[in-house]
């Protein structure tokens, strides 16, 4: 009777406290993520090999695809498969702006210029071609983003949150005596 009721009440109170603590932790993490990553680039490039997806999906002209935008690389790679339609979505508007910029660059620049921007971090090139060639092809939201964030092209490979993490991991590897190995892997 009474002991059983007390035990149930205690279990109920613990469960409620646990749920409340989880809700507070979740809200705190969401706030921290918003604070550090608010509308900023998280994924600068795709770090995985999109050829694996292409081989597995075997897309054709009758296929429609819904993908996460992230760095936009996988979306562009899936375009090469020739599906009927691709919808790219991301909760972070900066990721969508990055995809739009990559599409605008592919449409308006030479292959060499595209490579110089995204593989070689050629900021002077970005500054010289952005307004005349790429900006007219962007949505108002993407144009506003890139009007304010040309510094992305100061160091594309280490831009965004993923790039910051890569830089930190590289420093940690160097501190652990693995700097030479990392350099050798990068030039291989």
Short mmCIF file of C-alpha atoms in Angstrom, two decimals:
data_model
loop_
_atom_site.label_atom_id
_atom_site.label_comp_id
_atom_site.label_asym_id
_atom_site.label_seq_id
_atom_site.Cartn_x
_atom_site.Cartn_y
_atom_site.Cartn_z
CA UNK A 1 0.00 0.00 0.00
CA UNK A 2 1.69 3.07 1.38
CA UNK A 3 5.24 1.90 0.66
CA UNK A 4 4.29 1.04 -2.93
CA UNK A 5 2.66 4.45 -3.42
CA UNK A 6 5.78 6.18 -2.05
CA UNK A 7 8.00 4.15 -4.38
CA UNK A 8 5.83 5.11 -7.40
CA UNK A 9 5.82 8.76 -6.35
CA UNK A 10 9.62 8.73 -6.01
CA UNK A 11 10.06 7.05 -9.41
CA UNK A 12 7.67 9.56 -10.96
CA UNK A 13 9.57 12.48 -9.41
CA UNK A 14 12.92 11.10 -10.65
CA UNK A 15 11.52 10.62 -14.14
CA UNK A 16 10.19 14.19 -14.19
CA UNK A 17 13.49 15.57 -12.93
CA UNK A 18 15.38 13.57 -15.55
CA UNK A 19 13.10 14.81 -18.33
CA UNK A 20 13.49 18.39 -17.11
CA UNK A 21 17.28 18.06 -16.96
CA UNK A 22 17.36 16.63 -20.50
CA UNK A 23 15.18 19.49 -21.74
CA UNK A 24 17.48 22.05 -20.10
CA UNK A 25 20.58 20.37 -21.58
CA UNK A 26 18.95 20.27 -25.02
CA UNK A 27 17.96 23.95 -24.82
CA UNK A 28 21.46 24.88 -23.66
CA UNK A 29 23.10 22.94 -26.50
CA UNK A 30 20.71 24.50 -29.04
CA UNK A 31 21.55 27.96 -27.68
CA UNK A 32 25.29 27.29 -27.82
CA UNK A 33 25.03 25.95 -31.37
CA UNK A 34 23.02 29.02 -32.35
CA UNK A 35 25.54 31.32 -30.69
CA UNK A 36 28.59 29.81 -32.39
CA UNK A 37 27.12 28.76 -35.71
CA UNK A 38 24.35 31.27 -36.30
CA UNK A 39 23.97 31.49 -40.04
CA UNK A 40 27.66 30.80 -40.57
CA UNK A 41 29.20 28.19 -42.82
CA UNK A 42 29.55 24.89 -40.99
CA UNK A 43 30.53 22.58 -43.85
CA UNK A 44 32.89 24.26 -46.32
CA UNK A 45 33.31 21.22 -48.59
CA UNK A 46 32.24 17.60 -48.64
CA UNK A 47 34.81 15.48 -46.87
CA UNK A 48 33.45 12.14 -48.07
CA UNK A 49 33.82 10.62 -51.52
CA UNK A 50 30.57 11.22 -53.47
CA UNK A 51 31.45 8.53 -56.02
CA UNK A 52 30.31 5.91 -53.50
CA UNK A 53 26.84 7.50 -53.37
CA UNK A 54 26.74 7.67 -57.16
CA UNK A 55 27.60 3.99 -57.51
CA UNK A 56 25.02 2.96 -54.92
CA UNK A 57 22.18 5.22 -56.05
CA UNK A 58 22.61 4.71 -59.82
CA UNK A 59 20.46 7.75 -60.56
CA UNK A 60 18.92 8.40 -63.94
CA UNK A 61 16.62 10.85 -65.72
CA UNK A 62 13.49 9.57 -63.95
CA UNK A 63 14.86 10.05 -60.43
CA UNK A 64 14.06 12.84 -58.00
CA UNK A 65 16.30 13.50 -55.04
CA UNK A 66 16.03 15.28 -51.68
CA UNK A 67 19.45 16.00 -50.16
CA UNK A 68 21.00 18.02 -47.36
CA UNK A 69 22.84 21.00 -48.82
CA UNK A 70 25.86 20.98 -46.44
CA UNK A 71 28.83 22.23 -48.52
CA UNK A 72 26.98 21.76 -51.80
CA UNK A 73 29.56 19.37 -53.23
CA UNK A 74 27.35 16.29 -53.06
CA UNK A 75 24.46 18.15 -54.68
CA UNK A 76 26.72 19.17 -57.57
CA UNK A 77 28.04 15.65 -57.88
CA UNK A 78 24.51 14.23 -58.01
CA UNK A 79 23.69 16.71 -60.79
CA UNK A 80 26.29 14.91 -62.89
CA UNK A 81 24.15 11.75 -62.60
CA UNK A 82 21.37 13.52 -64.53
CA UNK A 83 18.33 13.05 -62.26
CA UNK A 84 15.06 14.70 -63.21
CA UNK A 85 15.08 16.97 -60.15
CA UNK A 86 17.12 17.66 -57.01
CA UNK A 87 15.84 19.53 -53.97
CA UNK A 88 18.61 20.64 -51.60
CA UNK A 89 17.61 21.72 -48.09
CA UNK A 90 19.48 22.89 -45.02
CA UNK A 91 18.35 24.55 -41.80
CA UNK A 92 21.36 26.84 -42.07
CA UNK A 93 20.83 29.52 -44.73
CA UNK A 94 24.60 30.00 -45.11
CA UNK A 95 24.91 26.44 -46.45
CA UNK A 96 22.25 27.17 -49.06
CA UNK A 97 24.08 30.41 -49.96
CA UNK A 98 27.28 28.40 -50.47
CA UNK A 99 25.52 26.01 -52.86
CA UNK A 100 24.02 28.94 -54.76
CA UNK A 101 27.46 30.52 -55.06
CA UNK A 102 28.98 27.27 -56.35
CA UNK A 103 26.18 26.97 -58.93
CA UNK A 104 26.64 30.61 -59.97
CA UNK A 105 30.40 30.08 -60.28
CA UNK A 106 29.90 26.94 -62.38
CA UNK A 107 27.57 28.87 -64.69
CA UNK A 108 29.61 32.05 -65.05
CA UNK A 109 33.30 31.23 -64.60
CA UNK A 110 35.83 29.15 -66.47
CA UNK A 111 36.86 25.80 -65.03
CA UNK A 112 40.21 27.35 -64.10
CA UNK A 113 38.54 30.23 -62.25
CA UNK A 114 36.21 27.85 -60.40
CA UNK A 115 39.20 25.76 -59.33
CA UNK A 116 41.14 28.86 -58.27
CA UNK A 117 38.26 29.99 -56.05
CA UNK A 118 37.28 26.78 -54.34
CA UNK A 119 40.51 24.78 -54.37
CA UNK A 120 43.14 27.52 -54.13
CA UNK A 121 41.31 30.14 -52.01
CA UNK A 122 41.93 32.93 -54.50
CA UNK A 123 40.36 35.90 -52.68
CA UNK A 124 41.55 38.52 -55.23
CA UNK A 125 39.79 36.52 -57.96
CA UNK A 126 36.59 36.38 -55.89
CA UNK A 127 36.75 40.14 -55.38
CA UNK A 128 37.21 40.72 -59.12
CA UNK A 129 34.46 38.41 -60.46
CA UNK A 130 31.82 38.26 -57.73
CA UNK A 131 29.80 41.42 -58.40
CA UNK A 132 29.79 41.25 -62.18
CA UNK A 133 29.53 37.53 -62.84
CA UNK A 134 28.20 35.58 -59.85
CA UNK A 135 26.09 38.00 -57.81
CA UNK A 136 23.47 38.52 -60.56
CA UNK A 137 22.77 34.76 -60.48
CA UNK A 138 22.13 34.62 -56.71
CA UNK A 139 18.93 34.98 -54.73
CA UNK A 140 18.66 38.13 -52.60
CA UNK A 141 19.46 36.13 -49.45
CA UNK A 142 22.54 34.46 -50.94
CA UNK A 143 23.78 37.77 -52.38
CA UNK A 144 23.41 39.44 -48.98
CA UNK A 145 25.39 36.61 -47.40
CA UNK A 146 28.27 36.80 -49.90
CA UNK A 147 28.32 40.59 -49.91
CA UNK A 148 29.35 40.28 -46.25
CA UNK A 149 31.43 37.06 -46.29
CA UNK A 150 34.00 37.26 -49.07
CA UNK A 151 36.59 36.38 -46.42
CA UNK A 152 35.51 32.75 -46.93
CA UNK A 153 37.93 32.82 -49.88
CA UNK A 154 40.89 33.76 -47.71
CA UNK A 155 41.22 30.06 -46.85
CA UNK A 156 38.38 27.87 -48.20
CA UNK A 157 39.74 24.59 -46.87
CA UNK A 158 39.82 25.90 -43.31
CA UNK A 159 36.68 28.06 -43.52
CA UNK A 160 33.57 27.37 -41.50
CA UNK A 161 33.15 25.27 -38.39
CA UNK A 162 34.39 22.09 -40.07
CA UNK A 163 37.51 23.93 -41.24
CA UNK A 164 38.11 25.26 -37.73
CA UNK A 165 37.84 21.72 -36.39
CA UNK A 166 40.28 20.49 -39.06
CA UNK A 167 42.72 23.23 -38.08
CA UNK A 168 42.42 22.26 -34.40
CA UNK A 169 42.95 18.58 -35.18
CA UNK A 170 45.98 19.43 -37.29
CA UNK A 171 47.47 21.46 -34.39
CA UNK A 172 46.75 18.59 -31.99
CA UNK A 173 48.43 16.12 -34.35
CA UNK A 174 51.47 18.40 -34.58
CA UNK A 175 51.59 18.68 -30.77
CA UNK A 176 51.58 14.88 -30.58
CA UNK A 177 54.49 14.64 -33.00
CA UNK A 178 52.41 13.68 -36.04
CA UNK A 179 52.87 16.93 -38.00
CA UNK A 180 55.21 15.32 -40.54
CA UNK A 181 52.77 12.49 -41.17
CA UNK A 182 49.88 14.94 -41.69
CA UNK A 183 51.96 17.00 -44.14
CA UNK A 184 52.96 13.85 -46.03
CA UNK A 185 49.31 12.75 -46.29
CA UNK A 186 48.29 16.17 -47.60
CA UNK A 187 50.86 16.09 -50.39
CA UNK A 188 50.31 12.44 -51.33
#
